[in-house]
């Protein structure tokens, strides 16, 4: 419960801020100066790219750059921070959720796979953020959590579903929006 509550609230609020910010992006109100970013930034995440397709005002995604409402920046930052915390490794919230839902053995194997995929993504995808976060995990968060007082009772279906939804959101946030999905949904 505790491992999922923070990311659940943070992710929900971040997605809400991202949707409101995306729908208000484009033309600054009353001469406000909003950050100009290339529209290719929406390809950084499947979730962000999908939300942008639905909520950015028509025609703005065809431009080279777009003025982002500050709530969009807040939403993206919050979503990224929560997604990094939900990586299923060690003492991160994602590791605790996977341990509660699938058990310690599966959590350790999945954590090793997640770190390996993160290392490959950081090196091949030229992502300094993933590389830095991977090093932080290895040196500070990699160890197992202390044993809980009660690890025998399995979580109920609702708790397991919440954990799986959060892990799915983590994957959708950290995996880039592929070009083949653009062909399926229309160009971004």
PDB file of C-alpha atoms in Angstrom:
ATOM      1  CA  UNK A   1       0.000   0.000   0.000  1.00  0.00           C
ATOM      2  CA  UNK A   2       2.676   2.467   1.019  1.00  0.00           C
ATOM      3  CA  UNK A   3       4.920   1.743  -1.983  1.00  0.00           C
ATOM      4  CA  UNK A   4       2.072   2.319  -4.432  1.00  0.00           C
ATOM      5  CA  UNK A   5       0.368   5.294  -2.775  1.00  0.00           C
ATOM      6  CA  UNK A   6       3.005   7.942  -3.543  1.00  0.00           C
ATOM      7  CA  UNK A   7       3.474   7.021  -7.211  1.00  0.00           C
ATOM      8  CA  UNK A   8      -0.282   6.572  -7.655  1.00  0.00           C
ATOM      9  CA  UNK A   9      -1.073  10.092  -6.444  1.00  0.00           C
ATOM     10  CA  UNK A  10       1.983  11.612  -8.145  1.00  0.00           C
ATOM     11  CA  UNK A  11       1.310   9.920 -11.473  1.00  0.00           C
ATOM     12  CA  UNK A  12      -2.385  10.835 -11.406  1.00  0.00           C
ATOM     13  CA  UNK A  13      -1.656  14.495 -10.687  1.00  0.00           C
ATOM     14  CA  UNK A  14       1.141  14.567 -13.270  1.00  0.00           C
ATOM     15  CA  UNK A  15      -1.088  13.134 -15.990  1.00  0.00           C
ATOM     16  CA  UNK A  16      -3.815  15.639 -15.078  1.00  0.00           C
ATOM     17  CA  UNK A  17      -1.324  18.537 -15.257  1.00  0.00           C
ATOM     18  CA  UNK A  18       0.050  17.198 -18.546  1.00  0.00           C
ATOM     19  CA  UNK A  19      -3.416  16.942 -20.129  1.00  0.00           C
ATOM     20  CA  UNK A  20      -4.456  20.438 -18.997  1.00  0.00           C
ATOM     21  CA  UNK A  21      -1.087  21.866 -20.071  1.00  0.00           C
ATOM     22  CA  UNK A  22      -1.198  20.178 -23.471  1.00  0.00           C
ATOM     23  CA  UNK A  23      -4.696  21.456 -24.159  1.00  0.00           C
ATOM     24  CA  UNK A  24      -3.596  25.015 -23.261  1.00  0.00           C
ATOM     25  CA  UNK A  25      -0.330  24.868 -25.230  1.00  0.00           C
ATOM     26  CA  UNK A  26       0.250  26.717 -28.451  1.00  0.00           C
ATOM     27  CA  UNK A  27      -0.424  30.404 -28.136  1.00  0.00           C
ATOM     28  CA  UNK A  28       0.685  32.168 -24.937  1.00  0.00           C
ATOM     29  CA  UNK A  29      -1.997  34.217 -23.196  1.00  0.00           C
ATOM     30  CA  UNK A  30      -1.453  37.965 -22.568  1.00  0.00           C
ATOM     31  CA  UNK A  31       2.071  38.051 -23.967  1.00  0.00           C
ATOM     32  CA  UNK A  32       3.379  35.381 -21.549  1.00  0.00           C
ATOM     33  CA  UNK A  33       6.631  33.755 -22.562  1.00  0.00           C
ATOM     34  CA  UNK A  34       6.277  29.983 -22.659  1.00  0.00           C
ATOM     35  CA  UNK A  35       9.086  27.551 -23.421  1.00  0.00           C
ATOM     36  CA  UNK A  36       9.527  26.802 -27.126  1.00  0.00           C
ATOM     37  CA  UNK A  37      10.379  23.145 -27.702  1.00  0.00           C
ATOM     38  CA  UNK A  38      10.658  21.054 -30.842  1.00  0.00           C
ATOM     39  CA  UNK A  39       7.565  18.946 -31.487  1.00  0.00           C
ATOM     40  CA  UNK A  40       9.832  15.898 -31.727  1.00  0.00           C
ATOM     41  CA  UNK A  41       9.959  15.984 -27.908  1.00  0.00           C
ATOM     42  CA  UNK A  42       6.603  14.204 -27.924  1.00  0.00           C
ATOM     43  CA  UNK A  43       8.363  11.157 -29.399  1.00  0.00           C
ATOM     44  CA  UNK A  44      10.299  10.739 -26.133  1.00  0.00           C
ATOM     45  CA  UNK A  45       7.506   8.676 -24.581  1.00  0.00           C
ATOM     46  CA  UNK A  46       4.625   6.529 -25.784  1.00  0.00           C
ATOM     47  CA  UNK A  47       2.376   8.017 -23.113  1.00  0.00           C
ATOM     48  CA  UNK A  48       3.357  11.612 -23.824  1.00  0.00           C
ATOM     49  CA  UNK A  49       3.100  11.119 -27.589  1.00  0.00           C
ATOM     50  CA  UNK A  50      -0.336   9.532 -27.293  1.00  0.00           C
ATOM     51  CA  UNK A  51      -1.634  12.253 -24.973  1.00  0.00           C
ATOM     52  CA  UNK A  52      -0.209  14.932 -27.269  1.00  0.00           C
ATOM     53  CA  UNK A  53      -2.069  13.457 -30.256  1.00  0.00           C
ATOM     54  CA  UNK A  54      -5.367  13.774 -28.394  1.00  0.00           C
ATOM     55  CA  UNK A  55      -4.973  16.991 -26.402  1.00  0.00           C
ATOM     56  CA  UNK A  56      -2.680  19.395 -28.306  1.00  0.00           C
ATOM     57  CA  UNK A  57      -4.806  21.831 -30.329  1.00  0.00           C
ATOM     58  CA  UNK A  58      -5.204  20.865 -33.985  1.00  0.00           C
ATOM     59  CA  UNK A  59      -2.345  21.630 -36.342  1.00  0.00           C
ATOM     60  CA  UNK A  60       0.256  22.498 -33.703  1.00  0.00           C
ATOM     61  CA  UNK A  61       2.036  19.149 -33.894  1.00  0.00           C
ATOM     62  CA  UNK A  62       2.801  19.747 -37.583  1.00  0.00           C
ATOM     63  CA  UNK A  63       4.952  22.790 -36.706  1.00  0.00           C
ATOM     64  CA  UNK A  64       8.679  22.489 -36.016  1.00  0.00           C
ATOM     65  CA  UNK A  65       8.367  24.024 -32.530  1.00  0.00           C
ATOM     66  CA  UNK A  66       5.521  24.515 -30.083  1.00  0.00           C
ATOM     67  CA  UNK A  67       4.975  26.832 -27.112  1.00  0.00           C
ATOM     68  CA  UNK A  68       4.323  24.599 -24.130  1.00  0.00           C
ATOM     69  CA  UNK A  69       2.121  25.779 -21.290  1.00  0.00           C
ATOM     70  CA  UNK A  70       4.050  25.593 -17.977  1.00  0.00           C
ATOM     71  CA  UNK A  71       1.635  22.920 -16.693  1.00  0.00           C
ATOM     72  CA  UNK A  72       2.894  20.667 -19.490  1.00  0.00           C
ATOM     73  CA  UNK A  73       6.438  21.011 -18.169  1.00  0.00           C
ATOM     74  CA  UNK A  74       5.202  20.278 -14.630  1.00  0.00           C
ATOM     75  CA  UNK A  75       3.279  17.215 -15.848  1.00  0.00           C
ATOM     76  CA  UNK A  76       6.176  15.804 -17.851  1.00  0.00           C
ATOM     77  CA  UNK A  77       8.632  16.344 -15.004  1.00  0.00           C
ATOM     78  CA  UNK A  78       6.333  14.709 -12.466  1.00  0.00           C
ATOM     79  CA  UNK A  79       5.577  11.810 -14.775  1.00  0.00           C
ATOM     80  CA  UNK A  80       9.271  11.218 -15.444  1.00  0.00           C
ATOM     81  CA  UNK A  81      10.199  11.361 -11.738  1.00  0.00           C
ATOM     82  CA  UNK A  82       7.435   8.897 -10.855  1.00  0.00           C
ATOM     83  CA  UNK A  83       8.359   6.592 -13.748  1.00  0.00           C
ATOM     84  CA  UNK A  84      11.999   6.493 -12.653  1.00  0.00           C
ATOM     85  CA  UNK A  85      10.857   5.674  -9.111  1.00  0.00           C
ATOM     86  CA  UNK A  86       8.657   2.862 -10.463  1.00  0.00           C
ATOM     87  CA  UNK A  87      11.533   0.982 -12.131  1.00  0.00           C
ATOM     88  CA  UNK A  88      11.234  -2.475 -10.526  1.00  0.00           C
ATOM     89  CA  UNK A  89      14.618  -2.579  -8.812  1.00  0.00           C
ATOM     90  CA  UNK A  90      15.616  -2.994  -5.175  1.00  0.00           C
ATOM     91  CA  UNK A  91      14.364  -0.389  -2.730  1.00  0.00           C
ATOM     92  CA  UNK A  92      12.634   1.836  -5.262  1.00  0.00           C
ATOM     93  CA  UNK A  93       8.839   1.891  -5.074  1.00  0.00           C
ATOM     94  CA  UNK A  94       8.651  -0.221  -8.237  1.00  0.00           C
ATOM     95  CA  UNK A  95      10.856  -2.869  -6.616  1.00  0.00           C
ATOM     96  CA  UNK A  96       8.643  -2.908  -3.532  1.00  0.00           C
ATOM     97  CA  UNK A  97       5.495  -3.212  -5.656  1.00  0.00           C
ATOM     98  CA  UNK A  98       6.931  -6.118  -7.672  1.00  0.00           C
ATOM     99  CA  UNK A  99       8.074  -7.822  -4.457  1.00  0.00           C
ATOM    100  CA  UNK A 100       4.576  -7.518  -2.973  1.00  0.00           C
ATOM    101  CA  UNK A 101       2.773  -8.719  -6.099  1.00  0.00           C
ATOM    102  CA  UNK A 102       5.151 -11.429  -7.410  1.00  0.00           C
ATOM    103  CA  UNK A 103       7.475 -12.337  -4.510  1.00  0.00           C
ATOM    104  CA  UNK A 104      11.176 -11.823  -3.790  1.00  0.00           C
ATOM    105  CA  UNK A 105      12.622 -14.273  -6.330  1.00  0.00           C
ATOM    106  CA  UNK A 106      10.694 -12.827  -9.241  1.00  0.00           C
ATOM    107  CA  UNK A 107      11.444  -9.292  -8.047  1.00  0.00           C
ATOM    108  CA  UNK A 108      15.193  -9.975  -8.023  1.00  0.00           C
ATOM    109  CA  UNK A 109      15.135 -11.486 -11.523  1.00  0.00           C
ATOM    110  CA  UNK A 110      12.934  -8.699 -12.889  1.00  0.00           C
ATOM    111  CA  UNK A 111      15.186  -6.110 -11.232  1.00  0.00           C
ATOM    112  CA  UNK A 112      18.242  -7.537 -12.997  1.00  0.00           C
ATOM    113  CA  UNK A 113      16.409  -7.517 -16.327  1.00  0.00           C
ATOM    114  CA  UNK A 114      15.213  -3.934 -15.741  1.00  0.00           C
ATOM    115  CA  UNK A 115      18.729  -2.723 -14.908  1.00  0.00           C
ATOM    116  CA  UNK A 116      20.151  -4.476 -17.977  1.00  0.00           C
ATOM    117  CA  UNK A 117      17.512  -2.937 -20.257  1.00  0.00           C
ATOM    118  CA  UNK A 118      18.100   0.444 -18.661  1.00  0.00           C
ATOM    119  CA  UNK A 119      21.850   0.167 -19.274  1.00  0.00           C
ATOM    120  CA  UNK A 120      21.295  -0.807 -22.913  1.00  0.00           C
ATOM    121  CA  UNK A 121      18.815   2.050 -23.387  1.00  0.00           C
ATOM    122  CA  UNK A 122      21.164   4.530 -21.749  1.00  0.00           C
ATOM    123  CA  UNK A 123      24.112   3.555 -23.929  1.00  0.00           C
ATOM    124  CA  UNK A 124      22.385   2.853 -27.257  1.00  0.00           C
ATOM    125  CA  UNK A 125      19.788   5.604 -26.889  1.00  0.00           C
ATOM    126  CA  UNK A 126      22.384   8.133 -25.699  1.00  0.00           C
ATOM    127  CA  UNK A 127      20.360   8.980 -22.580  1.00  0.00           C
ATOM    128  CA  UNK A 128      22.435  10.603 -19.843  1.00  0.00           C
ATOM    129  CA  UNK A 129      19.404  10.663 -17.517  1.00  0.00           C
ATOM    130  CA  UNK A 130      18.924   6.884 -17.684  1.00  0.00           C
ATOM    131  CA  UNK A 131      22.664   6.346 -17.281  1.00  0.00           C
ATOM    132  CA  UNK A 132      22.804   8.603 -14.207  1.00  0.00           C
ATOM    133  CA  UNK A 133      19.689   7.021 -12.673  1.00  0.00           C
ATOM    134  CA  UNK A 134      21.068   3.538 -13.339  1.00  0.00           C
ATOM    135  CA  UNK A 135      24.270   4.408 -11.484  1.00  0.00           C
ATOM    136  CA  UNK A 136      22.266   5.847  -8.577  1.00  0.00           C
ATOM    137  CA  UNK A 137      20.264   2.622  -8.402  1.00  0.00           C
ATOM    138  CA  UNK A 138      23.350   0.411  -8.524  1.00  0.00           C
ATOM    139  CA  UNK A 139      25.214   2.268  -5.809  1.00  0.00           C
ATOM    140  CA  UNK A 140      22.375   3.400  -3.523  1.00  0.00           C
ATOM    141  CA  UNK A 141      19.169   1.433  -4.139  1.00  0.00           C
ATOM    142  CA  UNK A 142      20.178  -1.999  -5.422  1.00  0.00           C
ATOM    143  CA  UNK A 143      19.988  -3.974  -2.138  1.00  0.00           C
ATOM    144  CA  UNK A 144      16.976  -5.887  -0.935  1.00  0.00           C
ATOM    145  CA  UNK A 145      14.507  -4.282   1.383  1.00  0.00           C
ATOM    146  CA  UNK A 146      14.233  -5.374   4.978  1.00  0.00           C
ATOM    147  CA  UNK A 147      11.801  -8.189   5.547  1.00  0.00           C
ATOM    148  CA  UNK A 148       8.252  -7.129   6.282  1.00  0.00           C
ATOM    149  CA  UNK A 149       6.498  -8.232   9.431  1.00  0.00           C
ATOM    150  CA  UNK A 150       3.927 -10.081   7.374  1.00  0.00           C
ATOM    151  CA  UNK A 151       4.866 -11.439   3.944  1.00  0.00           C
ATOM    152  CA  UNK A 152       2.650 -14.498   3.866  1.00  0.00           C
ATOM    153  CA  UNK A 153      -0.677 -12.999   2.826  1.00  0.00           C
ATOM    154  CA  UNK A 154      -0.938 -12.342  -0.889  1.00  0.00           C
ATOM    155  CA  UNK A 155      -2.179  -8.904  -1.958  1.00  0.00           C
ATOM    156  CA  UNK A 156      -5.790  -8.867  -3.108  1.00  0.00           C
ATOM    157  CA  UNK A 157      -6.742  -8.405  -6.761  1.00  0.00           C
ATOM    158  CA  UNK A 158      -7.317  -4.646  -6.451  1.00  0.00           C
ATOM    159  CA  UNK A 159      -3.853  -4.043  -4.981  1.00  0.00           C
ATOM    160  CA  UNK A 160      -2.235  -6.277  -7.589  1.00  0.00           C
ATOM    161  CA  UNK A 161      -4.101  -4.453 -10.373  1.00  0.00           C
ATOM    162  CA  UNK A 162      -2.987  -1.043  -9.051  1.00  0.00           C
ATOM    163  CA  UNK A 163       0.609  -2.273  -8.983  1.00  0.00           C
ATOM    164  CA  UNK A 164       0.395  -3.585 -12.548  1.00  0.00           C
ATOM    165  CA  UNK A 165      -1.230  -0.356 -13.794  1.00  0.00           C
ATOM    166  CA  UNK A 166       1.584   1.691 -12.223  1.00  0.00           C
ATOM    167  CA  UNK A 167       4.245  -0.549 -13.779  1.00  0.00           C
ATOM    168  CA  UNK A 168       2.497  -0.249 -17.164  1.00  0.00           C
ATOM    169  CA  UNK A 169       2.484   3.545 -16.865  1.00  0.00           C
ATOM    170  CA  UNK A 170       6.212   3.390 -16.043  1.00  0.00           C
ATOM    171  CA  UNK A 171       6.895   1.422 -19.220  1.00  0.00           C
ATOM    172  CA  UNK A 172       4.715   3.713 -21.349  1.00  0.00           C
ATOM    173  CA  UNK A 173       6.526   6.754 -19.920  1.00  0.00           C
ATOM    174  CA  UNK A 174      10.075   5.504 -20.393  1.00  0.00           C
ATOM    175  CA  UNK A 175       9.715   3.772 -23.783  1.00  0.00           C
ATOM    176  CA  UNK A 176      10.027   6.159 -26.755  1.00  0.00           C
ATOM    177  CA  UNK A 177       7.120   6.710 -29.189  1.00  0.00           C
ATOM    178  CA  UNK A 178       8.080   4.506 -32.168  1.00  0.00           C
ATOM    179  CA  UNK A 179       7.784   5.689 -35.745  1.00  0.00           C
ATOM    180  CA  UNK A 180       5.725   2.618 -36.620  1.00  0.00           C
ATOM    181  CA  UNK A 181       3.070   3.789 -34.141  1.00  0.00           C
ATOM    182  CA  UNK A 182       2.987   7.120 -36.002  1.00  0.00           C
ATOM    183  CA  UNK A 183       2.005   5.209 -39.145  1.00  0.00           C
ATOM    184  CA  UNK A 184      -0.766   3.456 -37.204  1.00  0.00           C
ATOM    185  CA  UNK A 185      -2.160   6.559 -35.468  1.00  0.00           C
ATOM    186  CA  UNK A 186      -1.291   9.175 -38.075  1.00  0.00           C
ATOM    187  CA  UNK A 187       1.813  11.344 -38.101  1.00  0.00           C
ATOM    188  CA  UNK A 188       2.682  13.113 -34.868  1.00  0.00           C
TER     189      UNK A 188
END
